[in-house]
Amino acid sequence: MTEIVIFGVGSPILCDIEESIFRNGAKIAAGIKNHAGENFLGAGLPVLNADNQLSSYILKLPFLIPLFTPGNRQHAANQATSLGFSRSHDLIDPSVAVPRSLNMAGGVYVNSGCSLGAYSYFGSFVFINRGASIGHHARLQPFVSIGPGAVLGGMVSVGAGTMIGAGAVILPEIAIGENVVIGAGAVVTRDVPAHCMVLGNPGRIIKENIPGYKGISVKL
């Protein structure tokens, strides 16, 4: 049975990742608490402090990061690497039909009920939430976050650190830059430059030169 380490236990969305791990027939070896605050890991599962010495056994296990905010996810990934973790784990809920041609870079999470198009590329630590639909030939760069029920048409490209909100629609062949925020329910009909916020139907840029989602940039 595959054992997985959860790096970062302070996000309530961890409950969905736990369910996906269970449905895949894997188990959680431990959670790593990398910041002070609430612990959302299921009762009875061991929680280790990132400030303490971690065993070589734990450090050799694959790890997942259950954080939706792209900048926080990158920070946690850097922390994990600095502590000695080296095996990020791809996790796709078994409710999802996985195309044979899907290419993933590591640390990707796809929640339940998603639809994935063929010949797509998901960069490292991409996070796709419940019920999202990703079209064929999509290119999602590292640390992209896709909210529940979002729809990306075929041949859409999304830059690193961008967050696409719940129920947003991105029309086919649209290119979205890095560290963009697409608001919930927005309908994006044209390309979006980096570091912009888009809201509405049709989507309009309402802010420029933003750092990124929740004011945090992803820097590659």
PDB file of C-alpha atoms in Angstrom:
ATOM      1  CA  MET A   1       0.000   0.000   0.000  1.00  0.00           C
ATOM      2  CA  THR A   2       1.346   3.420  -0.974  1.00  0.00           C
ATOM      3  CA  GLU A   3       2.112   5.679   1.980  1.00  0.00           C
ATOM      4  CA  ILE A   4       1.879   9.432   1.474  1.00  0.00           C
ATOM      5  CA  VAL A   5       3.020  12.354   3.619  1.00  0.00           C
ATOM      6  CA  ILE A   6       0.752  15.403   3.772  1.00  0.00           C
ATOM      7  CA  PHE A   7       2.917  18.520   3.918  1.00  0.00           C
ATOM      8  CA  GLY A   8       0.842  21.269   5.495  1.00  0.00           C
ATOM      9  CA  VAL A   9      -2.201  20.422   7.620  1.00  0.00           C
ATOM     10  CA  GLY A  10      -3.730  23.882   8.046  1.00  0.00           C
ATOM     11  CA  SER A  11      -6.189  23.885   5.122  1.00  0.00           C
ATOM     12  CA  PRO A  12      -9.775  22.601   5.387  1.00  0.00           C
ATOM     13  CA  ILE A  13      -9.564  21.256   1.810  1.00  0.00           C
ATOM     14  CA  LEU A  14      -7.333  18.542   3.243  1.00  0.00           C
ATOM     15  CA  CYS A  15     -10.517  16.542   3.902  1.00  0.00           C
ATOM     16  CA  ASP A  16     -11.033  16.091   0.140  1.00  0.00           C
ATOM     17  CA  ILE A  17      -7.449  14.955  -0.360  1.00  0.00           C
ATOM     18  CA  GLU A  18      -7.856  12.426   2.435  1.00  0.00           C
ATOM     19  CA  GLU A  19     -10.888  10.991   0.634  1.00  0.00           C
ATOM     20  CA  SER A  20      -9.018  10.781  -2.682  1.00  0.00           C
ATOM     21  CA  ILE A  21      -6.124   8.994  -0.983  1.00  0.00           C
ATOM     22  CA  PHE A  22      -8.525   6.509   0.620  1.00  0.00           C
ATOM     23  CA  ARG A  23     -10.360   5.850  -2.651  1.00  0.00           C
ATOM     24  CA  ASN A  24      -7.018   5.200  -4.363  1.00  0.00           C
ATOM     25  CA  GLY A  25      -6.208   2.478  -1.843  1.00  0.00           C
ATOM     26  CA  ALA A  26      -3.324   4.457  -0.343  1.00  0.00           C
ATOM     27  CA  LYS A  27      -2.826   5.717   3.204  1.00  0.00           C
ATOM     28  CA  ILE A  28      -1.445   8.759   4.998  1.00  0.00           C
ATOM     29  CA  ALA A  29       1.778   8.025   6.848  1.00  0.00           C
ATOM     30  CA  ALA A  30       1.857  11.404   8.607  1.00  0.00           C
ATOM     31  CA  GLY A  31       0.998  15.054   8.300  1.00  0.00           C
ATOM     32  CA  ILE A  32       3.651  17.743   8.592  1.00  0.00           C
ATOM     33  CA  LYS A  33       2.665  20.890  10.474  1.00  0.00           C
ATOM     34  CA  ASN A  34       4.693  23.595   8.754  1.00  0.00           C
ATOM     35  CA  HIS A  35       2.957  26.590  10.386  1.00  0.00           C
ATOM     36  CA  ALA A  36       1.268  27.304  13.688  1.00  0.00           C
ATOM     37  CA  GLY A  37      -2.521  27.055  13.551  1.00  0.00           C
ATOM     38  CA  GLU A  38      -5.384  24.606  13.223  1.00  0.00           C
ATOM     39  CA  ASN A  39      -4.839  20.996  12.193  1.00  0.00           C
ATOM     40  CA  PHE A  40      -7.351  19.648   9.651  1.00  0.00           C
ATOM     41  CA  LEU A  41      -5.855  16.177   9.357  1.00  0.00           C
ATOM     42  CA  GLY A  42      -8.253  13.370  10.260  1.00  0.00           C
ATOM     43  CA  ALA A  43      -8.445  12.176  13.865  1.00  0.00           C
ATOM     44  CA  GLY A  44      -5.882   9.582  14.854  1.00  0.00           C
ATOM     45  CA  LEU A  45      -3.403  10.377  12.080  1.00  0.00           C
ATOM     46  CA  PRO A  46       0.088  11.361  13.284  1.00  0.00           C
ATOM     47  CA  VAL A  47       1.172  14.984  12.928  1.00  0.00           C
ATOM     48  CA  LEU A  48       4.867  15.871  12.946  1.00  0.00           C
ATOM     49  CA  ASN A  49       6.323  19.322  13.437  1.00  0.00           C
ATOM     50  CA  ALA A  50       8.463  20.577  10.551  1.00  0.00           C
ATOM     51  CA  ASP A  51      10.814  22.187  13.090  1.00  0.00           C
ATOM     52  CA  ASN A  52      11.730  18.789  14.538  1.00  0.00           C
ATOM     53  CA  GLN A  53      14.097  16.214  13.076  1.00  0.00           C
ATOM     54  CA  LEU A  54      12.171  14.057  10.593  1.00  0.00           C
ATOM     55  CA  SER A  55      13.156  10.427  10.178  1.00  0.00           C
ATOM     56  CA  SER A  56      14.808   9.180   7.010  1.00  0.00           C
ATOM     57  CA  TYR A  57      11.810   6.889   6.517  1.00  0.00           C
ATOM     58  CA  ILE A  58       9.386   9.834   6.409  1.00  0.00           C
ATOM     59  CA  LEU A  59      11.653  11.899   4.161  1.00  0.00           C
ATOM     60  CA  LYS A  60      11.807   9.092   1.587  1.00  0.00           C
ATOM     61  CA  LEU A  61       8.018   8.929   1.217  1.00  0.00           C
ATOM     62  CA  PRO A  62       6.127  10.810  -1.528  1.00  0.00           C
ATOM     63  CA  PHE A  63       4.450  14.017  -0.362  1.00  0.00           C
ATOM     64  CA  LEU A  64       1.379  16.075  -1.272  1.00  0.00           C
ATOM     65  CA  ILE A  65       0.559  19.699  -0.487  1.00  0.00           C
ATOM     66  CA  PRO A  66      -3.139  20.356   0.314  1.00  0.00           C
ATOM     67  CA  LEU A  67      -3.116  24.152  -0.103  1.00  0.00           C
ATOM     68  CA  PHE A  68      -5.249  25.903  -2.735  1.00  0.00           C
ATOM     69  CA  THR A  69      -3.474  29.288  -2.765  1.00  0.00           C
ATOM     70  CA  PRO A  70      -0.668  29.018  -5.375  1.00  0.00           C
ATOM     71  CA  GLY A  71       1.858  31.134  -3.466  1.00  0.00           C
ATOM     72  CA  ASN A  72       1.318  29.193  -0.253  1.00  0.00           C
ATOM     73  CA  ARG A  73       1.688  25.933  -2.154  1.00  0.00           C
ATOM     74  CA  GLN A  74       5.004  27.052  -3.643  1.00  0.00           C
ATOM     75  CA  HIS A  75       6.255  28.141  -0.221  1.00  0.00           C
ATOM     76  CA  ALA A  76       5.340  24.741   1.233  1.00  0.00           C
ATOM     77  CA  ALA A  77       7.012  22.935  -1.681  1.00  0.00           C
ATOM     78  CA  ASN A  78      10.210  24.892  -1.046  1.00  0.00           C
ATOM     79  CA  GLN A  79      10.002  24.064   2.658  1.00  0.00           C
ATOM     80  CA  ALA A  80       9.536  20.375   1.925  1.00  0.00           C
ATOM     81  CA  THR A  81      12.545  20.332  -0.384  1.00  0.00           C
ATOM     82  CA  SER A  82      14.709  22.157   2.156  1.00  0.00           C
ATOM     83  CA  LEU A  83      13.829  19.521   4.778  1.00  0.00           C
ATOM     84  CA  GLY A  84      14.912  16.690   2.496  1.00  0.00           C
ATOM     85  CA  PHE A  85      11.704  15.552   0.772  1.00  0.00           C
ATOM     86  CA  SER A  86      12.333  14.750  -2.884  1.00  0.00           C
ATOM     87  CA  ARG A  87       9.324  12.766  -4.158  1.00  0.00           C
ATOM     88  CA  SER A  88       6.243  14.847  -4.894  1.00  0.00           C
ATOM     89  CA  HIS A  89       3.178  12.671  -5.502  1.00  0.00           C
ATOM     90  CA  ASP A  90       0.564  13.000  -8.257  1.00  0.00           C
ATOM     91  CA  LEU A  91      -2.935  12.206  -6.974  1.00  0.00           C
ATOM     92  CA  ILE A  92      -5.980  11.925  -9.228  1.00  0.00           C
ATOM     93  CA  ASP A  93      -9.265  10.917  -7.659  1.00  0.00           C
ATOM     94  CA  PRO A  94     -10.419   7.560  -9.086  1.00  0.00           C
ATOM     95  CA  SER A  95     -13.743   9.137 -10.130  1.00  0.00           C
ATOM     96  CA  VAL A  96     -11.798  10.909 -12.900  1.00  0.00           C
ATOM     97  CA  ALA A  97     -11.214   9.303 -16.316  1.00  0.00           C
ATOM     98  CA  VAL A  98      -7.512   9.904 -16.969  1.00  0.00           C
ATOM     99  CA  PRO A  99      -6.436  10.364 -20.610  1.00  0.00           C
ATOM    100  CA  ARG A 100      -3.573   8.111 -21.678  1.00  0.00           C
ATOM    101  CA  SER A 101      -1.828  11.165 -23.132  1.00  0.00           C
ATOM    102  CA  LEU A 102      -1.915  13.302 -19.953  1.00  0.00           C
ATOM    103  CA  ASN A 103       1.536  14.537 -18.908  1.00  0.00           C
ATOM    104  CA  MET A 104       2.047  15.602 -15.278  1.00  0.00           C
ATOM    105  CA  ALA A 105       5.203  17.090 -13.760  1.00  0.00           C
ATOM    106  CA  GLY A 106       4.730  16.003 -10.109  1.00  0.00           C
ATOM    107  CA  GLY A 107       2.735  17.062  -7.047  1.00  0.00           C
ATOM    108  CA  VAL A 108      -0.501  17.453  -9.066  1.00  0.00           C
ATOM    109  CA  TYR A 109      -3.874  16.970  -7.360  1.00  0.00           C
ATOM    110  CA  VAL A 110      -7.129  16.443  -9.285  1.00  0.00           C
ATOM    111  CA  ASN A 111     -10.227  16.317  -7.089  1.00  0.00           C
ATOM    112  CA  SER A 112     -13.333  14.204  -7.676  1.00  0.00           C
ATOM    113  CA  GLY A 113     -15.690  14.577 -10.641  1.00  0.00           C
ATOM    114  CA  CYS A 114     -13.301  16.391 -12.977  1.00  0.00           C
ATOM    115  CA  SER A 115     -13.180  15.952 -16.752  1.00  0.00           C
ATOM    116  CA  LEU A 116      -9.725  15.963 -18.365  1.00  0.00           C
ATOM    117  CA  GLY A 117      -9.059  16.387 -22.075  1.00  0.00           C
ATOM    118  CA  ALA A 118      -6.413  14.486 -23.998  1.00  0.00           C
ATOM    119  CA  TYR A 119      -2.856  15.661 -24.687  1.00  0.00           C
ATOM    120  CA  SER A 120      -2.764  18.108 -21.806  1.00  0.00           C
ATOM    121  CA  TYR A 121       0.202  19.100 -19.653  1.00  0.00           C
ATOM    122  CA  PHE A 122      -0.069  19.864 -15.928  1.00  0.00           C
ATOM    123  CA  GLY A 123       3.026  21.473 -14.420  1.00  0.00           C
ATOM    124  CA  SER A 124       4.317  20.761 -10.941  1.00  0.00           C
ATOM    125  CA  PHE A 125       1.887  21.199  -8.033  1.00  0.00           C
ATOM    126  CA  VAL A 126      -1.142  22.093 -10.157  1.00  0.00           C
ATOM    127  CA  PHE A 127      -4.349  21.888  -8.092  1.00  0.00           C
ATOM    128  CA  ILE A 128      -7.667  21.155  -9.856  1.00  0.00           C
ATOM    129  CA  ASN A 129     -10.706  21.251  -7.614  1.00  0.00           C
ATOM    130  CA  ARG A 130     -14.016  19.369  -7.739  1.00  0.00           C
ATOM    131  CA  GLY A 131     -15.953  19.097 -10.968  1.00  0.00           C
ATOM    132  CA  ALA A 132     -13.659  21.223 -13.118  1.00  0.00           C
ATOM    133  CA  SER A 133     -13.501  20.523 -16.857  1.00  0.00           C
ATOM    134  CA  ILE A 134     -10.143  20.887 -18.603  1.00  0.00           C
ATOM    135  CA  GLY A 135     -10.168  20.763 -22.407  1.00  0.00           C
ATOM    136  CA  HIS A 136      -7.805  18.943 -24.735  1.00  0.00           C
ATOM    137  CA  HIS A 137      -4.262  20.248 -25.270  1.00  0.00           C
ATOM    138  CA  ALA A 138      -4.445  22.412 -22.129  1.00  0.00           C
ATOM    139  CA  ARG A 139      -1.145  23.658 -20.729  1.00  0.00           C
ATOM    140  CA  LEU A 140      -1.212  24.506 -17.030  1.00  0.00           C
ATOM    141  CA  GLN A 141       2.083  25.798 -15.717  1.00  0.00           C
ATOM    142  CA  PRO A 142       3.365  25.117 -12.173  1.00  0.00           C
ATOM    143  CA  PHE A 143       1.235  26.060  -9.158  1.00  0.00           C
ATOM    144  CA  VAL A 144      -1.916  26.854 -11.145  1.00  0.00           C
ATOM    145  CA  SER A 145      -5.124  26.497  -9.092  1.00  0.00           C
ATOM    146  CA  ILE A 146      -8.479  25.716 -10.732  1.00  0.00           C
ATOM    147  CA  GLY A 147     -11.631  26.247  -8.670  1.00  0.00           C
ATOM    148  CA  PRO A 148     -14.666  23.946  -8.475  1.00  0.00           C
ATOM    149  CA  GLY A 149     -16.740  23.722 -11.636  1.00  0.00           C
ATOM    150  CA  ALA A 150     -14.446  25.879 -13.763  1.00  0.00           C
ATOM    151  CA  VAL A 151     -14.429  25.117 -17.501  1.00  0.00           C
ATOM    152  CA  LEU A 152     -11.346  25.511 -19.690  1.00  0.00           C
ATOM    153  CA  GLY A 153     -11.851  25.069 -23.424  1.00  0.00           C
ATOM    154  CA  GLY A 154      -9.471  23.232 -25.696  1.00  0.00           C
ATOM    155  CA  MET A 155      -5.939  24.531 -26.202  1.00  0.00           C
ATOM    156  CA  VAL A 156      -6.061  26.952 -23.272  1.00  0.00           C
ATOM    157  CA  SER A 157      -2.742  27.898 -21.671  1.00  0.00           C
ATOM    158  CA  VAL A 158      -2.447  29.174 -18.096  1.00  0.00           C
ATOM    159  CA  GLY A 159       0.667  30.762 -16.613  1.00  0.00           C
ATOM    160  CA  ALA A 160       2.350  29.808 -13.355  1.00  0.00           C
ATOM    161  CA  GLY A 161       0.621  30.788 -10.117  1.00  0.00           C
ATOM    162  CA  THR A 162      -2.680  31.750 -11.733  1.00  0.00           C
ATOM    163  CA  MET A 163      -5.940  31.074  -9.892  1.00  0.00           C
ATOM    164  CA  ILE A 164      -9.142  30.441 -11.856  1.00  0.00           C
ATOM    165  CA  GLY A 165     -12.188  30.795  -9.613  1.00  0.00           C
ATOM    166  CA  ALA A 166     -15.206  28.559  -9.159  1.00  0.00           C
ATOM    167  CA  GLY A 167     -17.472  28.315 -12.186  1.00  0.00           C
ATOM    168  CA  ALA A 168     -15.294  30.490 -14.421  1.00  0.00           C
ATOM    169  CA  VAL A 169     -15.275  29.733 -18.149  1.00  0.00           C
ATOM    170  CA  ILE A 170     -12.205  30.157 -20.342  1.00  0.00           C
ATOM    171  CA  LEU A 171     -12.977  29.996 -24.069  1.00  0.00           C
ATOM    172  CA  PRO A 172     -10.835  27.819 -26.360  1.00  0.00           C
ATOM    173  CA  GLU A 173      -7.323  28.904 -27.386  1.00  0.00           C
ATOM    174  CA  ILE A 174      -7.121  31.644 -24.742  1.00  0.00           C
ATOM    175  CA  ALA A 175      -3.707  32.396 -23.206  1.00  0.00           C
ATOM    176  CA  ILE A 176      -3.609  33.559 -19.577  1.00  0.00           C
ATOM    177  CA  GLY A 177      -0.407  34.939 -18.076  1.00  0.00           C
ATOM    178  CA  GLU A 178       1.227  34.130 -14.758  1.00  0.00           C
ATOM    179  CA  ASN A 179      -0.131  35.190 -11.349  1.00  0.00           C
ATOM    180  CA  VAL A 180      -3.527  36.131 -12.795  1.00  0.00           C
ATOM    181  CA  VAL A 181      -6.734  35.984 -10.756  1.00  0.00           C
ATOM    182  CA  ILE A 182      -9.880  34.997 -12.659  1.00  0.00           C
ATOM    183  CA  GLY A 183     -12.911  35.644 -10.462  1.00  0.00           C
ATOM    184  CA  ALA A 184     -15.667  33.139  -9.807  1.00  0.00           C
ATOM    185  CA  GLY A 185     -18.142  32.938 -12.681  1.00  0.00           C
ATOM    186  CA  ALA A 186     -16.078  35.081 -15.046  1.00  0.00           C
ATOM    187  CA  VAL A 187     -16.239  34.301 -18.773  1.00  0.00           C
ATOM    188  CA  VAL A 188     -12.864  34.956 -20.384  1.00  0.00           C
ATOM    189  CA  THR A 189     -13.107  35.674 -24.112  1.00  0.00           C
ATOM    190  CA  ARG A 190      -9.673  37.128 -24.801  1.00  0.00           C
ATOM    191  CA  ASP A 191      -6.064  36.682 -23.705  1.00  0.00           C
ATOM    192  CA  VAL A 192      -5.134  37.992 -20.247  1.00  0.00           C
ATOM    193  CA  PRO A 193      -1.708  39.525 -19.468  1.00  0.00           C
ATOM    194  CA  ALA A 194       0.249  38.528 -16.378  1.00  0.00           C
ATOM    195  CA  HIS A 195      -0.580  39.944 -12.928  1.00  0.00           C
ATOM    196  CA  CYS A 196      -4.144  41.004 -13.742  1.00  0.00           C
ATOM    197  CA  MET A 197      -7.515  40.402 -12.093  1.00  0.00           C
ATOM    198  CA  VAL A 198     -10.488  39.556 -14.322  1.00  0.00           C
ATOM    199  CA  LEU A 199     -14.145  39.627 -13.267  1.00  0.00           C
ATOM    200  CA  GLY A 200     -17.528  39.473 -14.961  1.00  0.00           C
ATOM    201  CA  ASN A 201     -19.267  38.200 -18.102  1.00  0.00           C
ATOM    202  CA  PRO A 202     -17.706  38.976 -20.448  1.00  0.00           C
ATOM    203  CA  GLY A 203     -14.532  39.076 -18.380  1.00  0.00           C
ATOM    204  CA  ARG A 204     -12.886  42.477 -17.943  1.00  0.00           C
ATOM    205  CA  ILE A 205      -9.567  43.377 -16.391  1.00  0.00           C
ATOM    206  CA  ILE A 206     -10.394  45.373 -13.273  1.00  0.00           C
ATOM    207  CA  LYS A 207      -6.903  45.452 -11.726  1.00  0.00           C
ATOM    208  CA  GLU A 208      -3.401  45.352 -13.160  1.00  0.00           C
ATOM    209  CA  ASN A 209       0.012  44.771 -11.572  1.00  0.00           C
ATOM    210  CA  ILE A 210      -1.349  42.608  -8.769  1.00  0.00           C
ATOM    211  CA  PRO A 211       1.118  40.235  -7.055  1.00  0.00           C
ATOM    212  CA  GLY A 212      -1.159  37.222  -7.470  1.00  0.00           C
ATOM    213  CA  TYR A 213      -3.961  35.402  -5.668  1.00  0.00           C
ATOM    214  CA  LYS A 214      -4.295  36.619  -2.065  1.00  0.00           C
ATOM    215  CA  GLY A 215      -1.456  39.049  -2.729  1.00  0.00           C
ATOM    216  CA  ILE A 216       1.197  36.332  -3.113  1.00  0.00           C
ATOM    217  CA  SER A 217       3.285  35.817  -6.251  1.00  0.00           C
ATOM    218  CA  VAL A 218       4.585  32.534  -7.585  1.00  0.00           C
ATOM    219  CA  LYS A 219       8.164  32.979  -8.762  1.00  0.00           C
ATOM    220  CA  LEU A 220       9.856  30.331 -10.862  1.00  0.00           C
TER     221      LEU A 220
END
